[in-house]
XYZ file of C-alpha atoms in Angstrom:
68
model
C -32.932 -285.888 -97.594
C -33.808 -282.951 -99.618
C -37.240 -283.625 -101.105
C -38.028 -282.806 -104.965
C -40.750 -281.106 -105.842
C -41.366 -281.336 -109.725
C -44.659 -279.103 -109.832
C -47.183 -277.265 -108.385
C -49.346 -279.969 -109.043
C -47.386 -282.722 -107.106
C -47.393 -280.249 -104.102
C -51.476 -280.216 -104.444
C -51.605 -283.871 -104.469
C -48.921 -283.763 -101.251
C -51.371 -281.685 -99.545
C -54.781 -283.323 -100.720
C -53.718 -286.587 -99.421
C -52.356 -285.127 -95.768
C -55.809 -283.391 -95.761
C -57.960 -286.517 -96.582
C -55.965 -289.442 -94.948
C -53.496 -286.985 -92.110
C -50.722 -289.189 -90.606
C -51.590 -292.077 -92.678
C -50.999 -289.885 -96.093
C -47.323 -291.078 -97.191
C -48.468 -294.909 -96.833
C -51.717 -293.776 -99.141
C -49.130 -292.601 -101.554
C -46.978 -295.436 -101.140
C -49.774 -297.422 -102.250
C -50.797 -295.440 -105.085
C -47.205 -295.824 -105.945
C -47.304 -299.470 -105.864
C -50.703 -300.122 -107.883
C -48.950 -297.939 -110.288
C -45.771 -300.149 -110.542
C -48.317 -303.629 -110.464
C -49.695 -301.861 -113.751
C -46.474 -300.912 -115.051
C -47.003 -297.774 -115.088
C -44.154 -295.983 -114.368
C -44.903 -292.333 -114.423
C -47.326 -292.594 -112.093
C -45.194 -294.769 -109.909
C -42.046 -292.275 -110.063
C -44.888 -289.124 -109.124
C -46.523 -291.421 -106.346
C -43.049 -292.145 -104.904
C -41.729 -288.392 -105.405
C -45.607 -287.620 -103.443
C -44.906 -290.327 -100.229
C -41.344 -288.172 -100.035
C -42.580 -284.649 -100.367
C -45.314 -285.708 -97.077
C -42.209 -286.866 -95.140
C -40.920 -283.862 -95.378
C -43.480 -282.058 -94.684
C -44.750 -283.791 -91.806
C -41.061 -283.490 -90.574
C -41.049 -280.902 -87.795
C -36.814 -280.626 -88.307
C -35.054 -278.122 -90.602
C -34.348 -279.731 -94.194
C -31.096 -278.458 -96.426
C -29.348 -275.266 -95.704
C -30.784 -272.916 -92.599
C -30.104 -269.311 -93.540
């Protein structure tokens, strides 16, 4: 899975949360994500979902996509 990464800003908020909460940071985000959709809000859901996959990735110590 190639991850998305729609701004610099969703990369900060990747990286804030795997500084503040380390191996627990995509579950943080994956509850952000859900509070989100339990408000129905679903921008913030679709960025806290795009966040949990972007720390996956990340924290992934294999190659993602093409190798060059």
């Amino acid at each position: 899975m190639l991850a998305y990464i729609a701004s610099r800003a969703a990369l900060a908020d990747a990286c804030q949360l795997i500084d503040t909460f380390g191996d627990d940071a995509s579950f943080e985000a994956a509850l952000r994500a859900e509070k989100a959709r339990d408000r129905g809000n679903v921008v913030n859901f679709c960025h806290w979902r795009q966040i949990e996959r972007v720390i996956v990735t990340l924290a992934s110590n294999e190659p993602v996509g093409t190798v060059h």
